[in-house]
Short mmCIF file of C-alpha atoms in Angstrom, two decimals:
data_model
loop_
_atom_site.label_atom_id
_atom_site.label_comp_id
_atom_site.label_asym_id
_atom_site.label_seq_id
_atom_site.Cartn_x
_atom_site.Cartn_y
_atom_site.Cartn_z
CA GLU A 1 2.60 -13.45 -29.92
CA SER A 2 1.53 -15.36 -26.80
CA LEU A 3 5.05 -15.24 -25.37
CA GLN A 4 5.29 -11.52 -26.09
CA ILE A 5 2.07 -10.93 -24.16
CA LEU A 6 3.35 -12.94 -21.20
CA ARG A 7 6.66 -11.02 -21.21
CA MET A 8 4.75 -7.75 -21.28
CA LEU A 9 2.59 -8.81 -18.33
CA LYS A 10 5.65 -9.91 -16.37
CA ASP A 11 7.21 -6.49 -16.93
CA MET A 12 4.02 -4.77 -15.75
CA CYS A 13 3.62 -6.96 -12.68
CA VAL A 14 4.29 -5.63 -9.21
CA ASN A 15 7.73 -6.69 -8.02
CA GLU A 16 9.16 -6.69 -4.53
CA SER A 17 12.55 -5.12 -5.25
CA SER A 18 13.35 -2.76 -2.37
CA GLU A 19 15.18 -0.07 -4.34
CA ASP A 20 15.11 1.23 -7.88
CA ASN A 21 17.30 4.07 -9.11
CA SER A 22 14.96 5.20 -11.88
CA PRO A 23 13.40 8.63 -11.25
CA VAL A 24 9.74 9.22 -10.50
CA LYS A 25 8.25 11.24 -13.35
CA PRO A 26 4.85 12.95 -13.37
CA ILE A 27 2.50 11.73 -16.08
CA SER A 28 -0.45 13.43 -17.74
CA GLU A 29 -3.66 13.78 -15.76
CA LYS A 30 -5.46 12.99 -19.02
CA ILE A 31 -4.63 9.32 -18.43
CA LEU A 32 -7.33 9.22 -15.76
CA SER A 33 -9.92 10.11 -18.40
CA TYR A 34 -9.27 6.72 -20.00
CA TYR A 35 -10.68 5.03 -16.90
CA LEU A 36 -14.30 4.96 -15.78
CA PRO A 37 -14.55 6.96 -12.51
CA TYR A 38 -16.69 4.41 -10.73
CA PRO A 39 -16.18 2.76 -7.32
CA ASN A 40 -16.60 -1.00 -7.26
CA LYS A 41 -18.37 -3.64 -5.23
CA MET A 42 -15.25 -5.82 -4.87
CA PHE A 43 -13.43 -3.17 -2.82
CA ALA A 44 -16.62 -2.28 -0.94
CA GLU A 45 -16.97 -5.90 0.17
CA ASP A 46 -13.30 -5.73 1.24
CA SER A 47 -13.94 -2.87 3.67
CA VAL A 48 -13.25 0.13 1.42
CA SER A 49 -16.25 2.45 1.40
CA LEU A 50 -17.57 3.98 -1.82
CA GLU A 51 -16.77 7.46 -0.46
CA VAL A 52 -13.13 6.54 0.18
CA GLN A 53 -12.87 4.92 -3.25
CA LYS A 54 -14.00 8.20 -4.81
CA GLU A 55 -11.57 10.24 -2.73
CA PHE A 56 -8.65 8.02 -3.74
CA GLU A 57 -9.83 8.12 -7.38
CA VAL A 58 -10.40 4.38 -7.72
CA GLY A 59 -11.79 3.61 -11.16
CA TYR A 60 -12.14 0.89 -13.77
CA ASP A 61 -10.41 0.17 -17.08
CA ASP A 62 -12.98 -1.59 -19.25
CA PHE A 63 -10.32 -2.40 -21.86
CA SER A 64 -8.21 -4.57 -19.53
CA ASN A 65 -10.88 -5.40 -16.89
CA TYR A 66 -8.72 -3.98 -14.10
CA ILE A 67 -9.76 -1.83 -11.16
CA THR A 68 -7.54 1.25 -11.34
CA ILE A 69 -5.67 2.85 -8.43
CA PRO A 70 -3.96 6.13 -9.40
CA ILE A 71 -0.58 6.65 -7.71
CA ARG A 72 0.36 10.17 -6.60
CA ASP A 73 3.61 11.34 -5.06
CA SER A 74 3.88 13.47 -1.91
CA LEU A 75 3.29 16.64 -3.95
CA GLY A 76 0.12 15.33 -5.57
CA ASN A 77 1.60 14.64 -8.98
CA LEU A 78 0.13 11.67 -10.83
CA VAL A 79 3.07 9.31 -11.30
CA GLY A 80 1.48 5.93 -12.09
CA ALA A 81 -1.59 3.71 -12.02
CA LYS A 82 -1.87 0.29 -10.44
CA GLY A 83 -4.47 -2.25 -11.49
CA ARG A 84 -6.28 -5.00 -9.59
CA TYR A 85 -7.85 -7.63 -11.85
CA PHE A 86 -11.63 -7.56 -11.62
CA GLY A 87 -12.05 -11.31 -11.61
CA GLU A 88 -10.13 -14.47 -10.78
CA PRO A 89 -6.42 -13.95 -11.60
CA ASP A 90 -4.69 -16.42 -13.93
CA GLU A 91 -1.52 -16.67 -16.03
CA ARG A 92 -2.66 -13.96 -18.43
CA HIS A 93 -4.31 -11.80 -15.80
CA PRO A 94 -2.08 -11.19 -12.75
CA LYS A 95 -3.85 -10.06 -9.60
CA TYR A 96 -1.92 -6.77 -9.58
CA LEU A 97 0.01 -4.96 -12.29
CA TYR A 98 0.99 -1.44 -13.20
CA LEU A 99 -1.16 -0.02 -15.98
CA GLU A 100 1.11 3.03 -15.84
CA LYS A 101 4.47 1.97 -14.43
CA THR A 102 6.17 3.93 -11.67
CA ASN A 103 9.06 3.56 -9.24
CA LYS A 104 7.21 2.46 -6.12
CA SER A 105 10.42 2.45 -4.05
CA LYS A 106 10.40 6.26 -4.09
CA ILE A 107 6.74 6.74 -3.14
CA LEU A 108 4.63 6.52 0.00
CA TYR A 109 1.13 5.85 -1.30
CA GLY A 110 -1.52 7.81 0.57
CA HIS A 111 0.83 10.53 1.80
CA TRP A 112 -0.78 13.08 -0.51
CA GLN A 113 -4.38 12.23 0.43
CA ASN A 114 -3.54 11.96 4.15
CA ARG A 115 -0.99 14.77 4.35
CA GLU A 116 -2.96 17.11 6.63
CA TYR A 117 -3.77 14.30 9.07
CA ILE A 118 -0.15 13.14 9.12
CA LYS A 119 1.04 16.69 9.92
CA ASN A 120 -1.04 16.61 13.08
CA SER A 121 -0.11 13.06 14.15
CA SER A 122 2.72 11.89 16.36
CA PHE A 123 2.95 8.45 14.74
CA LEU A 124 2.50 6.99 11.27
CA TYR A 125 1.05 3.60 10.36
CA ILE A 126 2.96 1.97 7.50
CA VAL A 127 1.09 -0.76 5.65
CA GLU A 128 1.89 -2.96 2.64
CA SER A 129 -0.85 -2.28 0.12
CA GLU A 130 -2.63 0.70 -1.32
CA LYS A 131 -5.93 -0.93 -0.45
CA ALA A 132 -4.88 -1.11 3.22
CA VAL A 133 -4.51 2.68 3.27
CA GLN A 134 -8.03 2.93 1.89
CA GLN A 135 -9.36 0.42 4.43
CA LEU A 136 -7.90 2.51 7.26
CA ALA A 137 -9.35 5.68 5.76
CA THR A 138 -12.75 3.97 5.85
CA MET A 139 -12.15 3.53 9.61
CA ASP A 140 -11.31 7.28 9.82
CA ILE A 141 -7.65 6.43 10.42
CA ARG A 142 -5.78 8.84 8.17
CA ASN A 143 -2.21 8.81 9.54
CA ALA A 144 -1.24 5.95 7.24
CA VAL A 145 0.84 5.30 4.12
CA SER A 146 1.79 2.27 2.03
CA THR A 147 5.20 1.13 0.80
CA GLY A 148 3.58 -0.88 -2.00
CA GLY A 149 4.84 -4.24 -0.68
CA LYS A 150 6.44 -5.92 2.31
CA THR A 151 9.83 -4.32 1.72
CA ILE A 152 10.86 -0.74 2.34
CA SER A 153 13.52 1.18 0.45
CA ARG A 154 16.02 3.66 1.84
CA THR A 155 14.20 6.43 0.01
CA GLN A 156 10.94 5.43 1.70
CA VAL A 157 12.72 5.34 5.07
CA GLU A 158 13.85 8.93 4.43
CA LEU A 159 10.32 9.98 3.45
CA VAL A 160 8.89 8.43 6.64
CA THR A 161 11.58 10.12 8.74
CA ARG A 162 10.82 13.52 7.20
CA THR A 163 7.21 13.35 8.39
CA GLY A 164 8.51 13.66 11.96
CA CYS A 165 6.17 10.85 13.00
CA THR A 166 7.12 7.71 14.89
CA PRO A 167 6.78 4.77 12.45
CA VAL A 168 4.45 1.90 13.35
CA PHE A 169 4.62 -0.97 10.85
CA ALA A 170 1.35 -2.81 10.27
CA TYR A 171 2.43 -5.37 7.71
CA ASP A 172 0.59 -8.57 6.85
CA LYS A 173 0.62 -11.69 9.01
CA ASP A 174 3.26 -13.43 6.86
CA VAL A 175 5.95 -10.82 7.63
CA ASP A 176 7.89 -12.35 10.51
CA GLU A 177 9.81 -10.73 13.36
CA ASN A 178 13.20 -11.16 11.68
CA GLU A 179 11.97 -9.19 8.67
CA LEU A 180 10.64 -6.47 10.94
CA GLN A 181 14.02 -6.29 12.69
CA GLU A 182 15.75 -5.81 9.34
CA ILE A 183 13.34 -3.02 8.48
CA ALA A 184 13.90 -1.29 11.84
CA SER A 185 17.68 -1.41 11.33
CA MET A 186 17.31 0.84 8.26
CA PHE A 187 16.24 3.80 10.41
CA MET A 188 18.78 6.15 11.95
CA GLY A 189 19.80 5.73 15.57
CA GLY A 190 17.58 7.60 17.98
CA ILE A 191 14.41 6.92 15.98
CA ASP A 192 12.01 4.58 17.76
CA VAL A 193 10.34 2.04 15.50
CA TYR A 194 7.22 0.11 16.43
CA ALA A 195 5.33 -2.74 14.81
CA ILE A 196 2.06 -4.59 15.17
CA ILE A 197 3.03 -8.18 16.00
CA ASP A 198 0.12 -10.61 16.25
CA LYS A 199 1.29 -12.44 19.37
CA ASP A 200 -2.33 -13.22 20.26
CA ASN A 201 -2.70 -14.94 16.87
CA ILE A 202 -5.98 -13.36 15.86
CA LEU A 203 -5.06 -12.87 12.19
CA ASP A 204 -5.41 -15.52 9.53
CA GLU A 205 -2.37 -16.49 7.46
CA LYS A 206 -1.33 -13.59 5.17
CA GLU A 207 -4.18 -11.46 6.55
CA SER A 208 -3.58 -7.75 6.79
CA PRO A 209 -4.31 -6.04 10.13
CA SER A 210 -6.50 -3.56 8.22
CA ASP A 211 -8.76 -6.22 6.67
CA ASN A 212 -11.03 -6.31 9.71
CA ALA A 213 -11.82 -3.22 11.78
CA GLU A 214 -12.47 -5.17 14.98
CA LYS A 215 -9.13 -6.97 14.69
CA TRP A 216 -7.34 -3.73 13.85
CA PHE A 217 -8.47 -1.94 16.99
CA TYR A 218 -7.67 -4.99 19.10
CA LEU A 219 -4.14 -5.20 17.69
CA VAL A 220 -3.52 -1.48 18.14
CA SER A 221 -4.66 -1.73 21.76
CA ASN A 222 -2.81 -4.94 22.64
CA ASN A 223 -0.15 -5.90 20.12
CA ILE A 224 2.05 -2.91 19.28
CA TYR A 225 5.68 -3.50 20.27
CA LYS A 226 8.72 -1.27 20.23
CA ILE A 227 11.58 -2.62 18.12
CA LYS A 228 14.92 -1.78 19.68
CA GLY A 229 18.19 -3.49 18.81
CA GLY A 230 16.35 -6.58 17.62
CA ASP A 231 14.38 -6.90 20.89
CA TYR A 232 10.70 -6.20 21.37
CA GLU A 233 9.52 -4.24 24.39
#
């Protein structure tokens, strides 16, 4: 029984595979009624306001003790639910897992909530985590989406391209320049790709640029570089 539980958790865990051919299917909105519709102090202390938590439908599953993050596609359909353990993660309680599994490689998290802002923007911030989108929304920065990890799939590249915005990657500190070059190479020729690169070394190891508002605005002002043919300008 213990091994079965561990296998189940492994299957639910967030993986970093860049592409998955399984379709994205809408799921019943009734699923959200299983979760308590309450914002939480953990996210608030991590720079996500209570108002933004409510807007992005952050809740709590008292059965599993996971903070719940509903996942919607670009049309607003509920397609999954991600959980963040409300406590110290361990072998039986991964930090993140999918309470309702979805194909994250075909989704840009936050596109639905930020769609009107993105329509009126010339560039699009692309971050790793769903929480980073919420942190930026707390800063009133709404032209942002998440790929759900430090990889990007070809489907997500197409979705970014369709917005008509210039992509600006704002991935975590541990994503190096070689990885950013590989990401940039996935976009069609003629599309400029930019990235925040912490050349001034103000971020801590694995820190996200969105974790600290002061650092974010500094990086945007001083450390955005154009990626072109593997060179930064």
